[in-house]
Short mmCIF file of C-alpha atoms and ligand atoms in Angstrom, two decimals:
data_model
loop_
_atom_site.label_atom_id
_atom_site.label_comp_id
_atom_site.label_asym_id
_atom_site.label_seq_id
_atom_site.Cartn_x
_atom_site.Cartn_y
_atom_site.Cartn_z
CA MET A 1 20.80 -8.49 -13.75
CA ASN A 2 19.81 -7.52 -17.27
CA GLU A 3 19.97 -3.66 -17.15
CA LYS A 4 16.92 -3.40 -19.39
CA PHE A 5 14.67 -4.33 -16.48
CA LEU A 6 16.05 -1.96 -13.87
CA ASN A 7 13.81 1.02 -12.96
CA GLN A 8 11.38 -0.02 -15.73
CA ILE A 9 7.68 -0.62 -15.90
CA ILE A 10 7.02 -3.26 -18.56
CA ASN A 11 3.68 -4.01 -20.23
CA GLY A 12 3.22 -7.77 -20.57
CA ASN A 13 2.42 -11.09 -19.00
CA SER A 14 4.48 -11.55 -15.88
CA TYR A 15 4.40 -15.36 -16.19
CA GLU A 16 6.54 -14.90 -19.32
CA LEU A 17 8.52 -11.80 -18.31
CA ILE A 18 9.77 -13.17 -15.00
CA LYS A 19 11.53 -15.99 -16.84
CA GLN A 20 13.91 -13.39 -18.23
CA LEU A 21 15.10 -12.35 -14.76
CA PRO A 22 18.24 -14.13 -13.58
CA ASP A 23 18.35 -16.40 -10.54
CA LYS A 24 19.00 -14.58 -7.23
CA SER A 25 18.70 -11.08 -8.71
CA VAL A 26 15.92 -9.55 -6.57
CA ASP A 27 16.20 -8.31 -2.94
CA LEU A 28 12.48 -7.96 -2.19
CA ILE A 29 9.18 -8.78 -3.82
CA VAL A 30 6.08 -6.71 -2.87
CA THR A 31 3.21 -7.89 -5.00
CA ASP A 32 -0.54 -7.92 -5.25
CA PRO A 33 -1.67 -10.72 -7.62
CA PRO A 34 -5.29 -11.35 -8.59
CA TYR A 35 -7.37 -12.54 -5.64
CA GLU A 36 -9.18 -15.86 -5.54
CA LEU A 37 -12.64 -14.46 -6.22
CA ALA A 38 -15.51 -16.01 -8.22
CA ASN A 39 -17.34 -13.65 -10.53
CA LYS A 40 -20.88 -13.43 -9.23
CA THR A 41 -24.07 -11.53 -9.93
CA VAL A 42 -26.22 -10.38 -7.08
CA SER A 43 -29.83 -10.27 -8.14
CA LYS A 44 -31.64 -8.63 -5.27
CA GLY A 45 -31.21 -6.29 -2.36
CA PHE A 46 -30.61 -2.63 -1.90
CA PHE A 47 -26.89 -2.74 -2.83
CA SER A 48 -27.07 -5.23 -5.71
CA THR A 49 -26.30 -2.69 -8.44
CA HIS A 50 -23.32 -1.35 -6.50
CA LEU A 51 -21.94 -4.86 -5.88
CA ASN A 52 -22.47 -5.97 -9.46
CA ASN A 53 -20.59 -2.86 -10.69
CA LEU A 54 -17.80 -3.65 -8.30
CA TYR A 55 -17.46 -7.22 -9.60
CA GLU A 56 -17.56 -5.94 -13.17
CA ASP A 57 -14.72 -3.51 -12.37
CA PHE A 58 -12.68 -6.32 -10.84
CA ALA A 59 -13.26 -8.64 -13.82
CA ASN A 60 -12.29 -5.88 -16.28
CA ALA A 61 -9.14 -5.14 -14.34
CA ASN A 62 -7.92 -8.76 -14.24
CA VAL A 63 -7.86 -8.82 -10.45
CA MET A 64 -9.78 -12.07 -10.03
CA GLY A 65 -8.78 -15.65 -10.72
CA GLY A 66 -5.88 -16.15 -8.22
CA LEU A 67 -2.21 -16.83 -8.80
CA GLN A 68 -0.95 -19.84 -10.76
CA SER A 69 1.28 -21.86 -8.50
CA GLU A 70 4.19 -21.91 -11.04
CA MET A 71 4.70 -18.20 -10.19
CA LEU A 72 5.67 -19.15 -6.63
CA ASP A 73 8.57 -21.20 -7.91
CA GLU A 74 9.67 -18.24 -10.12
CA PHE A 75 9.44 -15.90 -7.10
CA MET A 76 11.73 -18.27 -5.15
CA ARG A 77 14.13 -18.57 -8.05
CA VAL A 78 14.62 -14.82 -8.61
CA MET A 79 14.98 -13.78 -4.93
CA LYS A 80 18.46 -13.66 -3.41
CA LYS A 81 16.89 -14.91 -0.14
CA PRO A 82 13.15 -15.38 0.51
CA ASN A 83 11.83 -11.86 1.21
CA ILE A 84 8.31 -11.35 -0.02
CA TYR A 85 5.13 -9.53 0.79
CA ILE A 86 2.10 -10.93 -1.06
CA TRP A 87 -1.39 -9.47 -0.76
CA CYS A 88 -4.26 -11.92 -0.81
CA ASN A 89 -7.74 -12.77 0.34
CA LYS A 90 -8.56 -15.43 2.97
CA LYS A 91 -8.96 -18.19 0.40
CA GLN A 92 -5.35 -17.90 -0.66
CA ILE A 93 -3.80 -18.05 2.83
CA PRO A 94 -3.55 -21.89 3.12
CA GLU A 95 -1.79 -22.24 -0.28
CA TYR A 96 0.78 -19.55 0.47
CA LEU A 97 1.46 -20.77 4.04
CA ASN A 98 1.87 -24.29 2.77
CA TYR A 99 4.31 -23.29 0.02
CA PHE A 100 6.52 -20.85 1.92
CA VAL A 101 6.31 -22.08 5.48
CA VAL A 102 5.79 -25.86 5.17
CA ASP A 103 7.73 -26.50 2.01
CA HIS A 104 10.41 -23.74 2.16
CA LYS A 105 10.72 -23.26 5.95
CA CYS A 106 10.29 -19.49 5.81
CA SER A 107 9.14 -17.48 8.87
CA PHE A 108 5.94 -15.54 8.35
CA GLU A 109 3.70 -12.70 9.42
CA ILE A 110 0.01 -12.25 8.65
CA MET A 111 -0.74 -8.57 8.24
CA VAL A 112 -4.21 -7.09 7.91
CA TRP A 113 -5.58 -3.97 6.29
CA ILE A 114 -8.95 -3.30 7.87
CA LYS A 115 -11.55 -1.07 6.22
CA SER A 116 -13.59 0.85 8.78
CA ASN A 117 -16.47 1.59 6.36
CA PRO A 118 -16.92 -1.60 4.31
CA MET A 119 -19.80 -2.02 1.87
CA PRO A 120 -22.89 -3.30 3.66
CA LEU A 121 -23.95 -6.89 2.94
CA TYR A 122 -27.38 -8.23 3.49
CA GLY A 123 -27.51 -11.10 5.97
CA ARG A 124 -25.91 -14.48 6.62
CA ASN A 125 -22.34 -13.35 5.97
CA TYR A 126 -19.47 -11.51 7.60
CA LEU A 127 -18.54 -8.20 6.09
CA ASN A 128 -15.84 -7.88 3.42
CA ASP A 129 -13.83 -5.50 5.56
CA LYS A 130 -10.18 -6.66 5.39
CA GLU A 131 -7.37 -7.69 3.09
CA PHE A 132 -4.39 -9.74 4.04
CA CYS A 133 -0.69 -9.16 3.35
CA LEU A 134 1.49 -12.19 4.07
CA TYR A 135 5.18 -11.74 4.63
CA PHE A 136 7.64 -14.62 4.19
CA ARG A 137 11.40 -14.37 4.83
CA LYS A 138 14.41 -16.50 5.57
CA GLY A 139 17.76 -15.03 6.75
CA ILE A 140 16.52 -11.44 6.32
CA PRO A 141 16.85 -9.06 9.27
CA LEU A 142 14.12 -6.41 9.67
CA THR A 143 14.68 -2.72 10.49
CA THR A 144 11.30 -2.29 12.23
CA THR A 145 10.71 0.16 15.06
CA TYR A 146 7.87 0.18 17.61
CA ASP A 147 5.86 2.33 15.12
CA THR A 148 6.68 0.57 11.90
CA GLY A 149 6.52 -2.95 13.34
CA LYS A 150 2.76 -3.12 13.60
CA THR A 151 0.97 -5.77 11.57
CA TYR A 152 -2.40 -4.09 10.95
CA TRP A 153 -3.63 -0.87 9.49
CA ILE A 154 -7.11 0.61 9.80
CA THR A 155 -8.36 3.05 7.21
CA GLN A 156 -11.48 4.02 5.39
CA THR A 157 -11.93 2.41 1.92
CA ASN A 158 -9.47 4.34 -0.33
CA LYS A 159 -11.99 5.77 -2.79
CA VAL A 160 -9.81 8.80 -3.38
CA ASP A 161 -6.73 6.80 -4.44
CA LYS A 162 -8.91 4.63 -6.69
CA GLN A 163 -10.09 7.68 -8.53
CA LYS A 164 -6.71 9.42 -8.48
CA TYR A 165 -4.83 6.42 -9.93
CA GLY A 166 -7.68 4.90 -11.93
CA HIS A 167 -7.41 1.38 -10.51
CA PRO A 168 -10.02 -0.55 -8.52
CA THR A 169 -7.63 -2.24 -6.11
CA VAL A 170 -4.90 0.32 -5.46
CA LYS A 171 -3.06 -0.14 -2.19
CA PRO A 172 -2.31 2.83 0.20
CA GLU A 173 1.23 4.19 -0.26
CA PHE A 174 1.82 4.62 3.43
CA ILE A 175 1.51 0.81 3.92
CA ILE A 176 3.77 -0.06 1.05
CA ASP A 177 6.37 2.56 2.17
CA MET A 178 6.49 0.89 5.54
CA LEU A 179 6.95 -2.63 4.15
CA ILE A 180 9.74 -1.47 1.86
CA LYS A 181 11.55 0.40 4.59
CA ASN A 182 11.32 -2.50 7.01
CA SER A 183 12.67 -5.15 4.62
CA SER A 184 15.15 -3.42 2.24
CA LYS A 185 17.78 -0.76 2.00
CA GLU A 186 18.62 1.92 -0.54
CA GLY A 187 19.62 0.59 -3.94
CA ASP A 188 17.99 -2.81 -3.41
CA VAL A 189 16.03 -4.31 -6.33
CA ILE A 190 12.26 -4.57 -5.67
CA LEU A 191 9.99 -6.54 -7.99
CA ASP A 192 6.25 -6.35 -8.44
CA CYS A 193 4.81 -8.75 -11.12
CA PHE A 194 1.26 -7.41 -10.75
CA LEU A 195 1.91 -3.67 -10.62
CA GLY A 196 -1.57 -2.28 -11.21
CA SER A 197 -1.42 1.50 -10.90
CA GLY A 198 2.26 1.41 -9.93
CA THR A 199 2.10 1.71 -6.14
CA THR A 200 5.09 -0.56 -5.40
CA ALA A 201 7.35 1.13 -7.98
CA ALA A 202 6.27 4.62 -6.90
CA CYS A 203 7.11 3.85 -3.26
CA ALA A 204 10.38 2.14 -4.25
CA LYS A 205 11.45 5.12 -6.32
CA LYS A 206 10.58 7.57 -3.51
CA LEU A 207 12.69 5.44 -1.09
CA LYS A 208 15.65 5.25 -3.48
CA ARG A 209 15.28 1.57 -4.25
CA THR A 210 15.55 0.08 -7.77
CA TYR A 211 12.19 -1.12 -9.07
CA ILE A 212 11.02 -3.60 -11.66
CA GLY A 213 7.29 -3.64 -12.47
CA PHE A 214 5.25 -5.85 -14.80
CA GLU A 215 1.64 -5.16 -15.70
CA LEU A 216 -0.61 -6.92 -18.22
CA ASN A 217 -3.08 -4.12 -18.87
CA GLN A 218 -1.82 -1.47 -21.27
CA GLU A 219 -3.78 1.38 -19.79
CA PHE A 220 -2.73 0.64 -16.19
CA THR A 221 0.90 0.38 -17.42
CA GLN A 222 0.67 3.82 -18.99
CA ARG A 223 -0.87 5.33 -15.86
CA ALA A 224 1.83 3.68 -13.70
CA ILE A 225 4.61 5.13 -15.89
CA GLU A 226 3.04 8.62 -15.67
CA ARG A 227 2.67 8.25 -11.89
CA ILE A 228 6.31 7.25 -11.51
CA ASN A 229 7.58 10.00 -13.80
CA LEU A 230 6.07 12.57 -11.45
CA ILE A 231 8.37 11.40 -8.64
CA ASN A 232 11.74 13.19 -8.53
C1 SAM B 301 -4.64 -6.43 -7.49
S1 SAM B 301 -4.07 -5.51 -8.83
C2 SAM B 301 -2.66 -4.65 -8.28
C3 SAM B 301 -2.96 -3.31 -7.71
C4 SAM B 301 -1.72 -2.56 -7.17
N1 SAM B 301 -1.27 -3.14 -5.95
C5 SAM B 301 -1.94 -1.06 -7.00
O1 SAM B 301 -1.70 -0.59 -5.93
O2 SAM B 301 -2.36 -0.42 -7.97
C6 SAM B 301 -3.40 -6.77 -9.85
C7 SAM B 301 -2.92 -6.31 -11.21
O3 SAM B 301 -2.31 -7.45 -11.86
C8 SAM B 301 -2.47 -7.35 -13.22
N2 SAM B 301 -2.27 -8.66 -13.78
C9 SAM B 301 -3.16 -9.74 -13.82
N3 SAM B 301 -2.56 -10.79 -14.43
C10 SAM B 301 -1.31 -10.36 -14.83
C11 SAM B 301 -0.26 -11.03 -15.55
N4 SAM B 301 -0.36 -12.25 -15.95
N5 SAM B 301 0.88 -10.30 -15.76
C12 SAM B 301 0.96 -9.01 -15.34
N6 SAM B 301 0.00 -8.37 -14.70
C13 SAM B 301 -1.13 -9.05 -14.42
C14 SAM B 301 -3.89 -6.80 -13.38
O4 SAM B 301 -4.06 -6.17 -14.61
C15 SAM B 301 -3.97 -5.83 -12.20
O5 SAM B 301 -3.73 -4.49 -12.52
#
């Protein structure tokens, strides 16, 4: 592995940056790419302003538009063995299952983060009250226990983390900690190509793993570096 990437947060386009990582150089990927969401404007209803602001935040933060499929091939190339957690919304599940399970014969888990206080919607739709984390592996033993082997988490929406780390889709550290502990050991190299506020790298550093983080947005990159520097 090129030393310049180890324990670094790099500002740039991960579709380009990942090409510089050697084949079979990463032990685990934990990543949270843009979700497959269409930008929409809600014109009426009590919560329309709130929803429109949310969509504007998402668009500004580059967290919409999905993942280009070429990245999946890059993920497979850089991993020593398939070992990847990938956050997504329901629309992305078929593509990821098809790629990793049907094409690459990985075993899988579908994990769910449930929000107990989702934003109300008005009529004719189910609530937007969960996010999915898919896990794909092949030839990787887990170190789960009865407590850490569960495949769902229920919390309130994490408004506090969003404010603290200045990112609209920050993931809870306790979930990422658990995933990293279950699927890697100290010293392992953990990659996140869509680092956002730095959650994966922060958890990896806390747990004595080696991290590599790529983030397109300069401001988020800076915040992630500051967050990680605070961890001893
Ligand atoms: C869903 S967020 C990740 C949030 C993260 N899990 C956290 O806890 O803060 C996705 C991130 O990917 C970044 N991103 C989008 N396209 C990218 C690209 N081509 N290269 C690198 N980062 C990208 C966005 O700027 C955004 O911060």
